[in-house]
Amino acid sequence: MTVFLNGNYVDGSAAVIPVTDRGFIFGDGVYEVFRSVDGRLFEGERHQERLEEGLAALRIAMPEAAHGGALREIAARLLEENGHSRGHATVYVQITRGAAPRAHQFPADDVRPTMFVTTSALNSLEAVRSAGAVVITQPDVRWYRCNIKTIQLLPNVLAKQAAIESGGFEALFIRNGMVTEGTHSNLFAVLEGEVRTHPDNNLILPGVTRSVVLELAAELGFPVREEAITEEEIGQVDELFLTGTTTDVLPIAQVDGRHVGTGSPGPVAGQLYEALYRRMHEGRD
Amino acid sequence: MTVFLNGNYVDGSAAVIPVTDRGFIFGDGVYEVFRSVDGRLFEGERHQERLEEGLAALRIAMPEAAHGGALREIAARLLEENGHSRGHATVYVQITRGAAPRAHQFPADDVRPTMFVTTSALNSLEAVRSAGAVVITQPDVRWYRCNIKTIQLLPNVLAKQAAIESGGFEALFIRNGMVTEGTHSNLFAVLEGEVRTHPDNNLILPGVTRSVVLELAAELGFPVREEAITEEEIGQVDELFLTGTTTDVLPIAQVDGRHVGTGSPGPVAGQLYEALYRRMHEGRD
């Protein structure tokens, strides 16, 4: 497995960083996960834009290799060398503020950001997709900048672990009685004929698939409203589904042991998944 | 400079971790900073206890080397080899969930935690202490598990950076109108004859120096109350001061450009600093 680290293509086993890297010491960095379909980055520009926005929000200097054209070349080479240029794969990019003596404030200007890129084959979720995902709810204890795709992911780790231990697939975060999103996915509901999802603000990650699904829902003629559902409304929805770069559109069958709607994947999620799949295979990026 | 990494004593320049370390990828780890005075760990047992509580809270298996006796030996060797066994120094310990393929949930049981220990000479804060620290306020956007000393420190990084850019030393976090603490320190106030500090709950780090200062304040006969001051009360206090393992007791002279009390370091902070200094030099640990 070849990975890219700070300008070099190296074997994954040789990809090491100093312990003083601010990613390791402070969680001081951002990441991005691109979806590759037959070697093409699906919605690559939106992912690129989010990566750049994250770097700007944290004021981490953008490495040359992180610019769109350069990053595409890195991704293409890794996908090819790693045998991921056919079918579905992901390209993981992480950029931190670099290695420096430990002090909270930003280091000297000559400290160069650390950039790491790797690829993986996409895990198939077809079994989960056909049965519907089993999920739990968890308190949303995260910080108030969830819109930045940072590596501050410990609350997501703990909530996902709770989901796995409960026999489920994902956890939905609840903040002040509202469902915000999943630990690595956004949440949609179908309620009273509307497709609903949490508004794009500081409490959720602005998912690329979320945006695409909002567009597809409108194209398919579903009324769409960006308003979170409440914890109570979970019991009233016709459908719930997750969206994300690795989850696509994934129907939810159960929340905290209770059926969602009929308890089987619903028609809106099905149509949106098909429309997403079509768009992905049109080669649009 | 010698550091300890996963059982080995290595030169700091050779201390590297895999890019797949969950500390780097997810911020999935805890840290601790011990204070060393002439090679002895001041209040070492309380720091050790907090480290163990953090590991337990995150369910990270405690490395053999992190047990009290073993960690003291590592600290002693590093302090000695690095020329930090005389005077004031710090021992930094970080433990993460280890290196594993990226997936939010906990990795397989055979993944061993990463443990890193290093020492530093203590930066002198005497100039700041004699003039009083200049601080700013910042919104407390952190998560709701601030009581665990995790490496989820990006909000602290951003607030500290804002303080430095404003010409100040530290930022005080404000949550819902209450002052919680600093980015790497707890906050105390003297108001209407009482010594006040935020209660020990999930919104602050349970500082070791905070606990010691509460004890010292009681010993000195000051009425003490663990109740946060409000943002408005900042304008009414007689004194404000920071406490921490590297800050000791540090008086605050200005908040957001306004004088605190007389604008000079106050007598309560002075007495508490002296009492702390005495205790530190009694060799009590």
Coordinates of C-alpha atoms in Angstrom, one line a residue:
Chain A
M1 CA 0.0 0.0 0.0
T2 CA 1.4 3.3 -1.1
V3 CA 0.6 6.5 0.8
F4 CA 1.6 10.1 0.3
L5 CA 3.3 11.9 3.1
N6 CA 4.7 15.4 2.9
G7 CA 5.7 15.2 -0.7
N8 CA 6.8 11.6 -0.8
Y9 CA 5.2 8.4 -1.9
V10 CA 6.1 5.8 0.7
D11 CA 4.9 2.4 1.8
G12 CA 2.2 2.7 4.4
S13 CA 4.4 0.9 6.9
A14 CA 7.0 3.6 6.6
A15 CA 4.6 6.5 6.9
V16 CA 5.5 8.0 10.3
I17 CA 5.3 11.4 11.8
P18 CA 7.1 13.1 14.7
V19 CA 5.4 12.7 18.0
T20 CA 5.5 16.5 18.2
D21 CA 3.1 16.8 15.2
R22 CA 0.3 19.1 16.3
G23 CA -2.2 16.6 14.9
F24 CA -1.0 14.1 17.5
I25 CA -0.6 16.6 20.4
F26 CA -3.6 18.9 19.9
G27 CA -5.9 17.4 17.3
D28 CA -4.9 20.5 15.3
G29 CA -5.8 19.6 11.8
V30 CA -8.5 18.8 9.2
Y31 CA -9.3 15.8 7.0
E32 CA -11.3 15.0 4.0
V33 CA -12.7 11.8 2.5
F34 CA -13.2 11.8 -1.2
R35 CA -15.2 9.1 -3.0
S36 CA -13.7 7.6 -6.1
V37 CA -15.7 5.7 -8.7
D38 CA -13.5 4.0 -11.3
G39 CA -10.7 6.4 -10.4
R40 CA -12.8 9.5 -10.8
L41 CA -13.5 11.7 -7.7
F42 CA -17.3 12.0 -7.3
E43 CA -18.2 15.6 -6.4
G44 CA -14.4 16.2 -6.1
E45 CA -14.8 19.9 -6.3
R46 CA -17.1 20.1 -3.3
H47 CA -14.8 18.0 -1.2
Q48 CA -11.9 20.2 -2.3
E49 CA -13.8 23.3 -1.4
R50 CA -14.6 21.9 2.1
L51 CA -11.0 21.0 2.6
E52 CA -9.9 24.5 1.7
E53 CA -12.6 26.0 3.9
G54 CA -11.4 23.9 6.9
L55 CA -7.8 25.0 6.4
A56 CA -8.9 28.6 6.2
A57 CA -11.1 28.3 9.3
L58 CA -8.1 27.0 11.3
R59 CA -5.6 29.2 9.5
I60 CA -3.5 26.3 8.5
A61 CA -1.4 27.2 5.4
M62 CA -2.5 25.2 2.4
P63 CA 0.3 22.9 1.2
E64 CA 1.1 23.1 -2.5
A65 CA 0.1 19.5 -2.8
A66 CA -3.4 20.2 -1.4
H67 CA -4.4 22.4 -4.3
G68 CA -7.0 20.9 -6.5
G69 CA -4.9 19.8 -9.4
A70 CA -2.0 18.5 -7.3
L71 CA -4.3 16.6 -5.0
R72 CA -6.1 15.0 -8.0
E73 CA -2.8 13.8 -9.3
I74 CA -1.8 12.4 -5.9
A75 CA -5.2 10.7 -5.6
A76 CA -4.9 9.2 -9.1
R77 CA -1.5 7.8 -8.5
L78 CA -2.4 6.3 -5.1
L79 CA -5.6 4.8 -6.5
E80 CA -3.7 3.3 -9.4
E81 CA -0.8 1.9 -7.3
N82 CA -3.1 0.5 -4.6
G83 CA -5.4 -1.2 -7.1
H84 CA -8.3 1.1 -6.2
S85 CA -8.8 2.7 -9.6
R86 CA -11.6 0.3 -10.5
G87 CA -14.9 0.3 -8.6
H88 CA -15.6 2.2 -5.4
A89 CA -12.8 3.6 -3.2
T90 CA -12.1 6.4 -0.8
V91 CA -9.2 8.9 -0.8
Y92 CA -8.4 10.1 2.7
V93 CA -6.5 13.4 3.1
Q94 CA -5.3 14.8 6.4
I95 CA -3.5 18.1 6.9
T96 CA -2.3 19.2 10.3
R97 CA -0.5 22.3 11.5
G98 CA 2.8 20.4 11.5
A99 CA 5.4 19.4 14.0
A100 CA 6.6 21.9 16.6
P101 CA 7.6 22.2 20.3
R102 CA 4.4 21.9 22.4
A103 CA 2.7 25.2 23.0
H104 CA -1.0 25.8 22.4
Q105 CA -0.6 28.9 20.2
F106 CA 0.3 28.6 16.5
P107 CA 4.0 27.7 15.9
A108 CA 6.5 29.8 14.0
D109 CA 5.7 30.6 10.4
D110 CA 8.4 28.2 9.1
V111 CA 6.7 25.2 10.5
R112 CA 5.2 23.4 7.6
P113 CA 1.9 21.6 7.7
T114 CA 1.9 17.8 7.6
M115 CA -0.1 16.3 4.7
F116 CA -1.0 12.7 4.5
V117 CA -3.1 10.9 1.7
T118 CA -4.1 7.3 1.5
T119 CA -6.7 5.3 -0.4
S120 CA -9.0 2.4 0.7
A121 CA -11.5 0.1 -1.0
L122 CA -15.0 1.1 0.0
N123 CA -16.6 -1.3 2.5
S124 CA -19.8 -2.7 1.0
L125 CA -22.9 -1.8 3.0
E126 CA -25.3 -3.7 0.9
A127 CA -26.4 -6.0 3.7
V128 CA -27.1 -3.0 6.0
R129 CA -28.8 -1.1 3.1
S130 CA -31.2 -3.9 2.3
A131 CA -32.2 -4.6 5.9
G132 CA -32.0 -1.0 7.1
A133 CA -29.5 0.2 9.6
V134 CA -30.0 -0.2 13.3
V135 CA -29.0 2.9 15.2
I136 CA -29.0 4.4 18.7
T137 CA -29.2 7.9 20.0
Q138 CA -26.4 9.5 22.0
P139 CA -26.1 12.9 23.7
D140 CA -24.3 15.3 21.3
V141 CA -21.4 16.4 23.5
R142 CA -19.4 17.7 20.7
W143 CA -17.9 21.2 20.4
Y144 CA -19.7 24.1 18.6
R145 CA -17.6 24.0 15.4
C146 CA -18.9 20.7 14.0
N147 CA -19.1 22.4 10.6
I148 CA -15.3 22.2 10.3
K149 CA -14.1 18.8 9.4
T150 CA -11.4 18.5 12.0
I151 CA -9.7 15.5 13.6
Q152 CA -11.4 16.4 16.9
L153 CA -13.3 13.1 16.6
L154 CA -13.2 11.6 20.0
P155 CA -16.9 12.2 20.7
N156 CA -17.7 10.6 17.4
V157 CA -15.5 7.6 18.3
L158 CA -17.2 7.1 21.7
A159 CA -20.7 7.4 20.2
K160 CA -19.9 5.0 17.3
Q161 CA -18.4 2.5 19.7
A162 CA -21.6 2.7 21.8
A163 CA -23.6 1.9 18.6
I164 CA -21.4 -1.0 17.7
E165 CA -21.6 -2.4 21.2
S166 CA -25.4 -2.2 21.1
G167 CA -25.3 -4.3 17.9
G168 CA -26.0 -1.3 15.7
F169 CA -24.4 0.6 12.9
E170 CA -24.4 4.2 13.8
A171 CA -25.3 6.7 16.6
L172 CA -27.5 9.7 16.1
F173 CA -26.5 12.8 18.1
I174 CA -29.2 14.6 20.1
R175 CA -28.5 18.2 21.2
N176 CA -31.1 20.1 23.1
G177 CA -33.8 17.7 22.0
M178 CA -32.9 18.0 18.3
V179 CA -31.3 15.3 16.2
T180 CA -28.2 16.8 14.7
E181 CA -26.5 14.1 12.6
G182 CA -24.7 10.8 12.9
T183 CA -21.1 10.2 14.0
H184 CA -19.9 10.0 10.4
S185 CA -23.1 10.8 8.4
N186 CA -25.9 13.3 8.1
L187 CA -29.5 12.4 9.0
F188 CA -32.6 12.9 6.9
A189 CA -36.2 12.2 7.8
V190 CA -39.4 11.9 5.8
L191 CA -42.2 13.4 7.9
E192 CA -45.7 14.6 6.8
G193 CA -44.6 14.4 3.2
E194 CA -41.5 16.5 3.6
V195 CA -37.9 15.5 3.4
R196 CA -36.2 17.1 6.5
T197 CA -32.6 17.5 7.6
H198 CA -30.8 19.7 10.1
P199 CA -29.9 23.1 8.7
D200 CA -26.4 23.8 7.5
N201 CA -24.9 25.5 10.6
N202 CA -22.2 25.1 13.2
L203 CA -23.9 22.0 14.7
I204 CA -23.4 19.7 11.8
L205 CA -20.9 18.8 9.2
P206 CA -22.0 20.2 5.8
G207 CA -22.0 16.8 4.1
V208 CA -21.3 16.7 0.4
T209 CA -23.7 13.8 0.0
R210 CA -26.2 15.8 2.1
S211 CA -26.0 18.6 -0.5
V212 CA -26.3 16.2 -3.4
V213 CA -29.3 14.5 -1.8
L214 CA -31.0 17.8 -1.2
E215 CA -30.6 18.5 -4.9
L216 CA -31.8 15.1 -5.9
A217 CA -34.8 15.3 -3.6
A218 CA -35.8 18.6 -5.2
E219 CA -35.3 17.1 -8.7
L220 CA -37.5 14.2 -7.8
G221 CA -40.2 16.6 -6.6
F222 CA -40.1 15.9 -2.9
P223 CA -40.8 18.9 -0.7
V224 CA -37.6 19.6 1.2
R225 CA -37.1 21.5 4.5
E226 CA -33.8 22.2 6.3
E227 CA -35.2 21.9 9.8
A228 CA -34.0 19.4 12.3
I229 CA -36.4 16.7 13.6
T230 CA -36.8 16.5 17.3
E231 CA -36.1 13.5 19.4
E232 CA -39.9 13.0 19.8
E233 CA -40.5 13.2 16.0
I234 CA -38.3 10.1 15.6
G235 CA -41.4 8.1 16.6
Q236 CA -43.5 9.8 14.0
V237 CA -41.4 9.7 10.9
D238 CA -42.2 7.6 7.9
E239 CA -38.5 7.2 7.0
L240 CA -35.1 8.0 8.4
F241 CA -31.9 7.7 6.4
L242 CA -28.3 8.5 6.7
T243 CA -26.2 10.1 4.0
G244 CA -22.4 10.3 3.7
T245 CA -19.5 9.8 1.4
T246 CA -19.1 6.2 2.5
T247 CA -22.7 5.5 3.4
D248 CA -24.4 7.0 0.3
V249 CA -28.1 6.9 1.2
L250 CA -28.6 4.3 3.9
P251 CA -32.1 3.7 5.3
I252 CA -32.6 3.3 9.0
A253 CA -34.8 0.5 10.3
Q254 CA -34.6 0.9 14.0
V255 CA -33.7 3.7 16.5
D256 CA -33.0 2.6 20.1
G257 CA -34.8 -0.7 19.5
R258 CA -38.0 0.9 18.0
H259 CA -39.0 0.5 14.4
V260 CA -38.8 3.5 12.1
G261 CA -42.0 3.7 10.1
T262 CA -42.8 0.2 8.8
G263 CA -39.4 -1.0 10.1
S264 CA -38.3 -1.6 6.5
P265 CA -36.3 0.6 4.2
G266 CA -38.7 3.2 2.7
P267 CA -39.4 4.4 -0.8
V268 CA -38.0 7.9 -0.5
A269 CA -34.6 6.6 0.6
G270 CA -34.7 4.0 -2.1
Q271 CA -35.4 6.6 -4.8
L272 CA -32.7 8.9 -3.5
Y273 CA -30.2 6.1 -3.4
E274 CA -30.9 5.1 -7.0
A275 CA -30.7 8.8 -8.1
L276 CA -27.4 9.2 -6.2
Y277 CA -26.1 6.0 -7.7
R278 CA -27.0 7.1 -11.2
R279 CA -25.3 10.5 -10.7
M280 CA -22.2 8.8 -9.4
H281 CA -22.0 6.6 -12.5
E282 CA -22.7 9.4 -14.9
G283 CA -19.1 10.3 -14.2
R284 CA -20.2 13.7 -12.9
D285 CA -17.6 15.2 -10.6
Chain B
M1 CA 16.9 15.2 24.3
T2 CA 15.7 11.8 25.3
V3 CA 12.1 10.8 25.2
F4 CA 10.3 7.6 26.0
L5 CA 8.1 6.0 23.3
N6 CA 6.4 2.7 23.7
G7 CA 9.0 1.1 25.9
N8 CA 12.1 2.6 24.3
Y9 CA 14.3 5.6 25.3
V10 CA 15.1 7.3 22.0
D11 CA 16.4 10.7 20.9
G12 CA 13.5 13.1 20.4
S13 CA 14.4 13.4 16.7
A14 CA 13.8 9.7 16.2
A15 CA 10.5 9.6 18.1
V16 CA 8.0 8.9 15.4
I17 CA 4.6 7.3 15.3
P18 CA 2.6 5.7 12.4
V19 CA 0.3 8.1 10.6
T20 CA -2.5 5.6 11.5
D21 CA -2.1 6.3 15.3
R22 CA -5.6 7.1 16.6
G23 CA -4.1 10.1 18.4
F24 CA -3.3 11.6 15.0
I25 CA -6.4 10.4 13.2
F26 CA -9.1 10.9 15.8
G27 CA -7.6 12.8 18.8
D28 CA -8.2 9.6 20.6
G29 CA -6.0 9.9 23.7
V30 CA -5.2 11.6 26.9
Y31 CA -2.2 13.4 28.3
E32 CA -0.9 14.6 31.6
V33 CA 1.6 17.2 32.6
F34 CA 3.5 16.6 35.9
R35 CA 5.5 19.3 37.6
S36 CA 9.0 18.3 38.7
V37 CA 10.8 20.2 41.4
D38 CA 14.5 19.1 41.7
G39 CA 13.5 15.8 40.2
R40 CA 10.6 15.1 42.5
L41 CA 7.0 15.1 41.1
F42 CA 5.0 17.7 42.9
E43 CA 1.5 16.2 43.7
G44 CA 2.5 13.3 41.6
E45 CA -0.2 11.0 42.9
R46 CA -3.0 13.4 42.0
H47 CA -1.6 13.7 38.4
Q48 CA -1.3 9.9 38.3
E49 CA -4.9 9.5 39.4
R50 CA -6.2 12.0 36.8
L51 CA -4.3 10.1 34.1
E52 CA -5.7 6.8 35.2
E53 CA -9.2 8.3 35.4
G54 CA -8.8 9.7 31.8
L55 CA -7.8 6.3 30.5
A56 CA -10.7 4.7 32.3
A57 CA -13.1 7.2 30.9
L58 CA -12.0 6.6 27.4
R59 CA -11.5 2.8 28.0
I60 CA -8.0 2.9 26.8
A61 CA -6.0 0.0 28.3
M62 CA -3.4 1.3 30.8
P63 CA 0.1 0.5 29.5
E64 CA 2.3 -1.2 32.0
A65 CA 4.7 1.7 31.8
A66 CA 1.9 4.1 32.9
H67 CA 1.5 2.6 36.3
G68 CA 2.6 4.9 39.1
G69 CA 5.9 3.2 39.9
A70 CA 6.9 2.6 36.3
L71 CA 6.0 6.1 35.2
R72 CA 8.0 7.6 38.1
E73 CA 11.0 5.7 36.9
I74 CA 10.6 6.8 33.4
A75 CA 10.2 10.4 34.5
A76 CA 13.3 10.2 36.7
R77 CA 15.4 8.9 34.0
L78 CA 14.3 11.4 31.4
L79 CA 14.7 14.3 33.9
E80 CA 18.2 13.1 34.6
E81 CA 19.2 12.5 31.0
N82 CA 17.7 15.8 29.8
G83 CA 19.3 17.9 32.5
H84 CA 16.0 18.7 34.1
S85 CA 16.5 17.1 37.5
R86 CA 17.5 20.4 39.1
G87 CA 15.0 23.2 39.4
H88 CA 11.6 23.3 37.8
A89 CA 10.6 21.2 34.9
T90 CA 7.6 19.4 33.4
V91 CA 7.0 15.8 32.5
Y92 CA 4.6 15.4 29.6
V93 CA 2.9 12.0 29.2
Q94 CA 0.5 11.2 26.3
I95 CA -1.3 7.9 25.8
T96 CA -3.5 7.2 22.7
R97 CA -5.5 4.2 21.7
G98 CA -2.7 3.1 19.3
A99 CA -2.3 2.6 15.6
A100 CA -5.0 0.8 13.6
P101 CA -6.8 1.0 10.3
R102 CA -9.1 4.0 10.3
A103 CA -12.5 3.2 11.7
H104 CA -14.3 5.3 14.4
Q105 CA -15.1 2.4 16.7
F106 CA -12.4 1.0 19.0
P107 CA -9.9 -1.2 17.2
A108 CA -9.2 -4.9 17.9
D109 CA -8.1 -5.8 21.4
D110 CA -4.6 -6.6 20.2
V111 CA -3.9 -3.0 19.3
R112 CA -1.6 -1.6 21.9
P113 CA -1.9 2.0 23.1
T114 CA 0.9 4.4 22.2
M115 CA 2.7 6.0 25.1
F116 CA 5.0 9.0 24.9
V117 CA 6.8 10.8 27.6
T118 CA 9.1 13.8 27.4
T119 CA 10.4 16.5 29.8
S120 CA 10.9 20.2 29.4
A121 CA 12.4 23.0 31.5
L122 CA 9.7 25.1 33.0
N123 CA 9.2 28.5 31.2
S124 CA 9.6 31.3 33.7
L125 CA 6.5 33.4 34.1
E126 CA 8.1 35.8 36.6
A127 CA 7.6 38.9 34.4
V128 CA 4.0 38.1 33.8
R129 CA 3.5 37.2 37.5
S130 CA 4.9 40.5 38.7
A131 CA 2.9 42.7 36.3
G132 CA -0.2 40.5 36.2
A133 CA -1.4 38.7 33.2
V134 CA -3.3 40.3 30.4
V135 CA -6.2 38.1 29.2
I136 CA -9.1 38.1 26.9
T137 CA -12.5 36.3 26.9
Q138 CA -13.5 33.8 24.2
P139 CA -16.7 31.8 23.7
D140 CA -16.3 28.4 25.3
V141 CA -17.1 26.3 22.2
R142 CA -15.5 23.1 23.7
W143 CA -17.2 19.8 24.1
Y144 CA -19.0 18.7 27.2
R145 CA -16.3 16.4 28.6
C146 CA -13.8 19.0 29.5
N147 CA -13.1 17.1 32.7
I148 CA -11.2 14.5 30.8
K149 CA -7.7 15.6 29.9
T150 CA -7.9 14.6 26.3
I151 CA -5.9 15.7 23.3
Q152 CA -9.0 17.3 21.9
L153 CA -7.4 20.7 22.3
L154 CA -8.1 22.6 19.1
P155 CA -10.6 25.0 20.7
N156 CA -7.9 25.7 23.4
V157 CA -5.4 26.3 20.6
L158 CA -7.6 28.7 18.8
A159 CA -8.5 30.7 21.9
K160 CA -4.9 30.8 23.1
Q161 CA -3.8 32.0 19.7
A162 CA -6.4 34.8 19.9
A163 CA -5.0 35.8 23.3
I164 CA -1.4 35.9 22.0
E165 CA -2.5 37.9 18.9
S166 CA -4.2 40.4 21.2
G167 CA -0.9 40.8 23.1
G168 CA -2.2 38.8 26.0
F169 CA -1.2 35.7 27.9
E170 CA -4.3 33.6 28.2
A171 CA -8.0 33.4 27.2
L172 CA -10.9 32.8 29.6
F173 CA -13.7 30.7 28.2
I174 CA -17.3 32.0 28.6
R175 CA -20.1 29.5 28.4
N176 CA -23.7 30.6 28.9
G177 CA -22.5 33.8 30.6
M178 CA -20.3 32.0 33.1
V179 CA -16.5 32.0 33.2
T180 CA -15.4 28.3 33.0
E181 CA -11.6 28.4 32.9
G182 CA -8.6 29.3 30.8
T183 CA -7.2 27.4 27.8
H184 CA -4.6 25.7 30.0
S185 CA -5.4 27.0 33.4
N186 CA -8.3 27.2 35.9
L187 CA -9.7 30.6 37.0
F188 CA -10.2 31.9 40.5
A189 CA -11.8 35.2 41.6
V190 CA -11.9 37.1 44.8
L191 CA -15.3 38.7 45.2
E192 CA -17.0 40.1 48.3
G193 CA -14.5 38.5 50.5
E194 CA -14.8 35.0 49.0
V195 CA -12.4 33.0 46.9
R196 CA -14.5 31.6 44.0
T197 CA -13.9 29.1 41.3
H198 CA -16.0 27.1 38.8
P199 CA -17.3 23.9 40.4
D200 CA -15.6 20.6 39.5
N201 CA -17.9 19.3 36.8
N202 CA -17.8 18.3 33.1
L203 CA -17.3 21.9 32.0
I204 CA -13.7 22.3 33.4
L205 CA -10.6 20.3 33.9
P206 CA -10.2 19.3 37.5
G207 CA -6.8 21.0 37.9
V208 CA -4.4 19.6 40.4
T209 CA -3.2 23.1 41.2
R210 CA -6.8 24.1 41.5
S211 CA -7.4 21.5 44.2
V212 CA -4.2 22.5 46.0
V213 CA -5.1 26.2 45.9
L214 CA -8.5 25.4 47.3
E215 CA -6.8 23.6 50.2
L216 CA -4.3 26.4 50.7
A217 CA -7.1 29.0 50.6
A218 CA -8.9 27.2 53.4
E219 CA -5.7 26.8 55.4
L220 CA -5.1 30.5 55.1
G221 CA -8.7 31.2 56.3
F222 CA -10.2 32.5 53.1
P223 CA -13.9 31.7 52.6
V224 CA -14.0 29.5 49.5
R225 CA -17.0 28.8 47.2
E226 CA -17.0 26.6 44.2
E227 CA -19.4 28.7 42.1
A228 CA -18.4 30.2 38.8
I229 CA -18.3 33.9 38.4
T230 CA -20.4 35.4 35.6
E231 CA -19.1 37.5 32.8
E232 CA -20.6 40.5 34.5
E233 CA -18.9 39.8 37.8
I234 CA -15.5 40.1 36.1
G235 CA -16.0 43.9 36.4
Q236 CA -16.7 43.6 40.1
V237 CA -14.0 41.3 41.4
D238 CA -11.2 42.4 43.6
E239 CA -8.8 39.8 42.1
L240 CA -8.7 37.2 39.4
F241 CA -6.0 34.7 39.1
L242 CA -5.1 31.6 37.0
T243 CA -3.9 28.3 38.5
G244 CA -2.2 25.5 36.7
T245 CA 0.7 23.1 36.7
T246 CA 2.8 25.4 34.7
T247 CA 1.2 28.7 35.8
D248 CA 1.2 28.1 39.5
V249 CA -0.9 31.0 40.8
L250 CA -0.8 33.8 38.3
P251 CA -2.6 37.1 39.0
I252 CA -4.6 38.7 36.2
A253 CA -4.2 42.4 35.7
Q254 CA -6.5 43.0 32.7
V255 CA -9.5 41.3 31.0
D256 CA -10.4 42.5 27.5
G257 CA -8.5 45.7 28.1
R258 CA -10.1 46.5 31.5
H259 CA -8.3 46.6 34.7
V260 CA -9.1 43.9 37.3
G261 CA -9.6 45.4 40.7
T262 CA -6.7 47.9 41.2
G263 CA -5.0 46.7 38.0
S264 CA -2.1 45.2 40.0
P265 CA -1.6 41.7 41.4
G266 CA -3.7 41.4 44.5
P267 CA -2.8 40.2 48.0
V268 CA -4.9 36.9 48.0
A269 CA -3.2 35.7 44.8
G270 CA 0.2 36.7 46.3
Q271 CA -0.4 34.8 49.6
L272 CA -1.7 31.7 47.7
Y273 CA 1.3 31.8 45.4
E274 CA 3.7 31.9 48.3
A275 CA 1.8 29.1 50.1
L276 CA 2.0 27.0 46.9
Y277 CA 5.7 27.7 46.5
R278 CA 6.3 26.7 50.0
R279 CA 4.4 23.5 49.7
M280 CA 6.2 22.7 46.4
H281 CA 9.6 23.2 48.1
E282 CA 8.7 21.1 51.2
G283 CA 9.1 18.2 48.8
R284 CA 5.6 17.1 49.4
D285 CA 4.3 15.0 46.6

